[in-house]
PDB file of C-alpha atoms in Angstrom:
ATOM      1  CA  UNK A 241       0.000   0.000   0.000  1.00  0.00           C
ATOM      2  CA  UNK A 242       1.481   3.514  -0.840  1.00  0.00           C
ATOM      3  CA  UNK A 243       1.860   6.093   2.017  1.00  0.00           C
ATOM      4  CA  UNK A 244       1.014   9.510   0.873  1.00  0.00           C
ATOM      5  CA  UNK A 245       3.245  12.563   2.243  1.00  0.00           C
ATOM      6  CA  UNK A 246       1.843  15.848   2.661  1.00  0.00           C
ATOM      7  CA  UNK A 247       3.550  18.873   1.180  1.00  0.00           C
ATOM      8  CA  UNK A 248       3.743  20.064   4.534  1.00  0.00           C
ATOM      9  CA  UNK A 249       4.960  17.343   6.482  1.00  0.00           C
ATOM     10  CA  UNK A 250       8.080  17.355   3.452  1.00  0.00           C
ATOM     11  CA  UNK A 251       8.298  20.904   4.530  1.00  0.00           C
ATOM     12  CA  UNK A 252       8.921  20.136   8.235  1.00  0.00           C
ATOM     13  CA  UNK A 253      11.113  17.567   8.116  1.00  0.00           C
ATOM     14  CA  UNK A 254      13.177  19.565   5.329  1.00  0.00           C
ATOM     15  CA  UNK A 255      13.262  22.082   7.874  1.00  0.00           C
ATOM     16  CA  UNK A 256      14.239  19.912  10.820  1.00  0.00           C
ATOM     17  CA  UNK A 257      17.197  18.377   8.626  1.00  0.00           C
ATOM     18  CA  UNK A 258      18.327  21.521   7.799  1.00  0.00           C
ATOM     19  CA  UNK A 259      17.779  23.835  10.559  1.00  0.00           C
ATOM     20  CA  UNK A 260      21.377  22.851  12.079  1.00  0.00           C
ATOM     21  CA  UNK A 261      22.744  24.106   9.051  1.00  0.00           C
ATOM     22  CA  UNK A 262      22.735  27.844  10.219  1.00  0.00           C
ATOM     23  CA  UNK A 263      25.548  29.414   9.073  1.00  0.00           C
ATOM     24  CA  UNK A 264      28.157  32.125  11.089  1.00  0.00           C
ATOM     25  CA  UNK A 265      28.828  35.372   9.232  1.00  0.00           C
ATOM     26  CA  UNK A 266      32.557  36.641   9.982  1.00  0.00           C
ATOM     27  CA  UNK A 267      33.403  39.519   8.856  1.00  0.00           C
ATOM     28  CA  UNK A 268      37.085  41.052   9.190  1.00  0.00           C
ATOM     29  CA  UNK A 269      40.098  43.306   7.642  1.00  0.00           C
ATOM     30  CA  UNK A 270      43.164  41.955   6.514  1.00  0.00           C
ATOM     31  CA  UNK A 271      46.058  43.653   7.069  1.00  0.00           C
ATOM     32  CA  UNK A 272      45.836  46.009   3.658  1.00  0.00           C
ATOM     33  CA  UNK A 273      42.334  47.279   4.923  1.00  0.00           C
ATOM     34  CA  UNK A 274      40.180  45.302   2.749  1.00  0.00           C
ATOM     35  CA  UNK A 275      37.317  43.604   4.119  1.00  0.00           C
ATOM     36  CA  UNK A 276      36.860  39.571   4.440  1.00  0.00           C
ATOM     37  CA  UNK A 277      33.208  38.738   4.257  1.00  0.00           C
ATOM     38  CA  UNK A 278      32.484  34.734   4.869  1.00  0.00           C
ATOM     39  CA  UNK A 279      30.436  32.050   6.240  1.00  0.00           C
ATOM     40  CA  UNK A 280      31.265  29.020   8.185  1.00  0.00           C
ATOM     41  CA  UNK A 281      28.946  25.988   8.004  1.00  0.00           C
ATOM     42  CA  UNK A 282      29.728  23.272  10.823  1.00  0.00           C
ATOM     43  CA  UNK A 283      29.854  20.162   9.693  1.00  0.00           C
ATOM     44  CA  UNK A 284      29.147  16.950  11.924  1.00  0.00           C
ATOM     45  CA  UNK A 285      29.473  13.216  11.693  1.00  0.00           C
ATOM     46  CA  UNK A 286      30.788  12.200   8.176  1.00  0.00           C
ATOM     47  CA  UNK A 287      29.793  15.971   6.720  1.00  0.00           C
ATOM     48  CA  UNK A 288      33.162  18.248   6.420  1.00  0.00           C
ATOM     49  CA  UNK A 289      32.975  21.601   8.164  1.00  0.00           C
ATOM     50  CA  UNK A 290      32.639  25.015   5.273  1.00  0.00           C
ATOM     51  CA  UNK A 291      34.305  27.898   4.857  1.00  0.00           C
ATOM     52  CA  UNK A 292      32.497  30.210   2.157  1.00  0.00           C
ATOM     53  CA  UNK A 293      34.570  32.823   0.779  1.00  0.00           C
ATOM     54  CA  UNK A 294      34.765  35.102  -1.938  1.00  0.00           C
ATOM     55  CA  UNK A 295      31.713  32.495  -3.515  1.00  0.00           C
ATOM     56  CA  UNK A 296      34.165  29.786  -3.268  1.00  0.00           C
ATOM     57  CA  UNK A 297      33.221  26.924  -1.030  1.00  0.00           C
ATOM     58  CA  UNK A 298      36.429  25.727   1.220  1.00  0.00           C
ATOM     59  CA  UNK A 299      36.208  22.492   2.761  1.00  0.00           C
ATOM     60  CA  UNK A 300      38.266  21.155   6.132  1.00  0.00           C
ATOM     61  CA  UNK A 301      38.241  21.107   9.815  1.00  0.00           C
ATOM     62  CA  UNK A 302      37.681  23.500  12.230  1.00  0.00           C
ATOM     63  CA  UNK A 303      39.352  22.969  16.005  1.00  0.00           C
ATOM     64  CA  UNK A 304      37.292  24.984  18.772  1.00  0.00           C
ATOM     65  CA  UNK A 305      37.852  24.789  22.349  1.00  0.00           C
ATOM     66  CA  UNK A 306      34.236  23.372  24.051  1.00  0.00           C
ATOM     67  CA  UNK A 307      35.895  24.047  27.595  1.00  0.00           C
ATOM     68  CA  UNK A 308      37.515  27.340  27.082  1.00  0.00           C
ATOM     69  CA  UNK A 309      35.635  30.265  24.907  1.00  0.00           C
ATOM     70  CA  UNK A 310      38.602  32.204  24.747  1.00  0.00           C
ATOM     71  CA  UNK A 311      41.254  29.676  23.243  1.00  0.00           C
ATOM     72  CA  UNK A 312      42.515  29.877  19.506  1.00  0.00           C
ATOM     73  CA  UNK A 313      40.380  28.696  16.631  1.00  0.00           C
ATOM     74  CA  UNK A 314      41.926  26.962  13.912  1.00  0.00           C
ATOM     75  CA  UNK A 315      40.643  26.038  10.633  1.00  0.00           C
ATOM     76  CA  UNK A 316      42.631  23.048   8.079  1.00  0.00           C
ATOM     77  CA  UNK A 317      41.286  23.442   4.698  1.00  0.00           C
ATOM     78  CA  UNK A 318      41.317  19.771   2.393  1.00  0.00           C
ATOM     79  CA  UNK A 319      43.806  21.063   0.804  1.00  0.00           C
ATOM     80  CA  UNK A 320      46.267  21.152   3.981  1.00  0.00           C
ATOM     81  CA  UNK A 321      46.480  25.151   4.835  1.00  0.00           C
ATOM     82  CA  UNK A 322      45.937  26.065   8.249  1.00  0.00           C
ATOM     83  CA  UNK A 323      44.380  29.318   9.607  1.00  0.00           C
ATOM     84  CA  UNK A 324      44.912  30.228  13.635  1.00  0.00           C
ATOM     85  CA  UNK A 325      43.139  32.815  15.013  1.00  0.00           C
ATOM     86  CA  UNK A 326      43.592  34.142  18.994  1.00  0.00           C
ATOM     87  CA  UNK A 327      40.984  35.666  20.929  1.00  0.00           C
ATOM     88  CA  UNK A 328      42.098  39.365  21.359  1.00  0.00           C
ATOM     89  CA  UNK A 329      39.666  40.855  23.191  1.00  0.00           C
ATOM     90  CA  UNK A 330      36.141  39.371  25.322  1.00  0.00           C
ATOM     91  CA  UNK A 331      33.045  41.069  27.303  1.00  0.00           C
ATOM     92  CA  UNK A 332      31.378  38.675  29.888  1.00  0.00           C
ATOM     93  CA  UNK A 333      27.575  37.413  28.576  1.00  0.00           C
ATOM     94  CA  UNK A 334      24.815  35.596  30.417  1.00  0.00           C
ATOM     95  CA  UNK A 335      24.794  31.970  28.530  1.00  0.00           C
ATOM     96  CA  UNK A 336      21.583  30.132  27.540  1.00  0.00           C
ATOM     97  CA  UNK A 337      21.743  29.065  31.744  1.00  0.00           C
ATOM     98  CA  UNK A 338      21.729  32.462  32.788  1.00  0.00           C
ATOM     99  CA  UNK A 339      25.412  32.308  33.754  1.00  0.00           C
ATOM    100  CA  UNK A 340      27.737  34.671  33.339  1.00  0.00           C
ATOM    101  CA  UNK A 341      30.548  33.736  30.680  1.00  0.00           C
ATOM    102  CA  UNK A 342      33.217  34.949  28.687  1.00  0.00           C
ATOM    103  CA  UNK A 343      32.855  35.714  24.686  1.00  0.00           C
ATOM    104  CA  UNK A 344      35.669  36.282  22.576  1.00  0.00           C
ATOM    105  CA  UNK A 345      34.598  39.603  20.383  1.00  0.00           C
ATOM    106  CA  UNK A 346      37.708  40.241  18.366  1.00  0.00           C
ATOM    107  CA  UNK A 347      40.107  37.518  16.932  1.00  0.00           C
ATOM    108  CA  UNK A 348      43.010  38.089  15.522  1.00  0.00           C
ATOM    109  CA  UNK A 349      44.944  35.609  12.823  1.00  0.00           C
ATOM    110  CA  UNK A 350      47.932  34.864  13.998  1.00  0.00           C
ATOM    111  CA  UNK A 351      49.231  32.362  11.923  1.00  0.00           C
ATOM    112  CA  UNK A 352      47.825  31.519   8.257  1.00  0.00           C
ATOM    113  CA  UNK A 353      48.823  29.332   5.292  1.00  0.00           C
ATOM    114  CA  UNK A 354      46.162  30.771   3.296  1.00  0.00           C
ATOM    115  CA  UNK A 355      46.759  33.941   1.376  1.00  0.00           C
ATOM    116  CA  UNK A 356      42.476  35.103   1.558  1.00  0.00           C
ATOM    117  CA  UNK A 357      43.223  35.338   5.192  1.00  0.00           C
ATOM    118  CA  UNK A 358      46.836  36.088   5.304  1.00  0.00           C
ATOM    119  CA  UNK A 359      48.383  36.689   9.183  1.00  0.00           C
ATOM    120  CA  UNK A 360      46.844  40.106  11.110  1.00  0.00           C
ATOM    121  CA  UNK A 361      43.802  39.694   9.643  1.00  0.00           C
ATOM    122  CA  UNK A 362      41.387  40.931  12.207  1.00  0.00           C
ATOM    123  CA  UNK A 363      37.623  39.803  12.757  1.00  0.00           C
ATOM    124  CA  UNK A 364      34.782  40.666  15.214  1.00  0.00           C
ATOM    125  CA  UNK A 365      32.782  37.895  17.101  1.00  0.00           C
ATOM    126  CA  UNK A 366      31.277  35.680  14.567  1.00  0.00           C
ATOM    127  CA  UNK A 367      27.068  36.390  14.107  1.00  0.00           C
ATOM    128  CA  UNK A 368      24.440  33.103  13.398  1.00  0.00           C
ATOM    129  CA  UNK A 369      20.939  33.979  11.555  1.00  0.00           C
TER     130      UNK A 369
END
């Protein structure tokens, strides 16, 4: 017997597999002035994490510290290129438990294989949708 699906039941669980897809906006200067505009996908399980840059999609692995908020990010593209960034400066934020925590508001690159996000590149606290 077939089983009919609803447009709208498609719709919602399309949504549900896709809602953790929400991307983070970072936007930062390089070192020359000129702005860096991207957006980093996680990825999860078998799915690679994304960098989006320039329209180009970047695939790798991103390294973020689930203990400490203020420890260096890293990034390792496929292709072997590392990006480091260090926290700079932080405020202190009331987490989704109503403690207080610290958030890391400006990174700075301080090492980078990758010339689209050469070394002193400088970027605010990343933004989700």
């Amino acid at each position: 017997m077939p089983v009919r699906v609803s447009g709208l039941w498609f719709a919602i669980v399309a949504f549900g597999l896709l809602a953790g897809c929400v991307p983070a906006l970072l936007d930062g200067t390089r070192p020359d002035g000129s702005a860096i505009h991207a957006m980093f996908y996680p990825g999860g399980g078998p799915l690679k994490d994304l960098l989006i840059l320039d329209g180009t999609n970047y695939f790798g692995k991103a390294e973020v510290s689930a203990t400490d908020p203020l420890a260096d990010v890293k990034f390792r593209l496929e292709t072997g290129q590392q990006i480091r960034a260090a926290c700079r400066t932080y405020r202190e934020a009331k987490d989704e438990h109503g403690e207080m925590v610290k958030k890391c508001t400006r990174y700075e690159v301080v090492a980078s294989g990758f010339a689209k996000i050469p070394k002193g590149s400088v970027f605010k606290e990343p933004q989700t949708e």
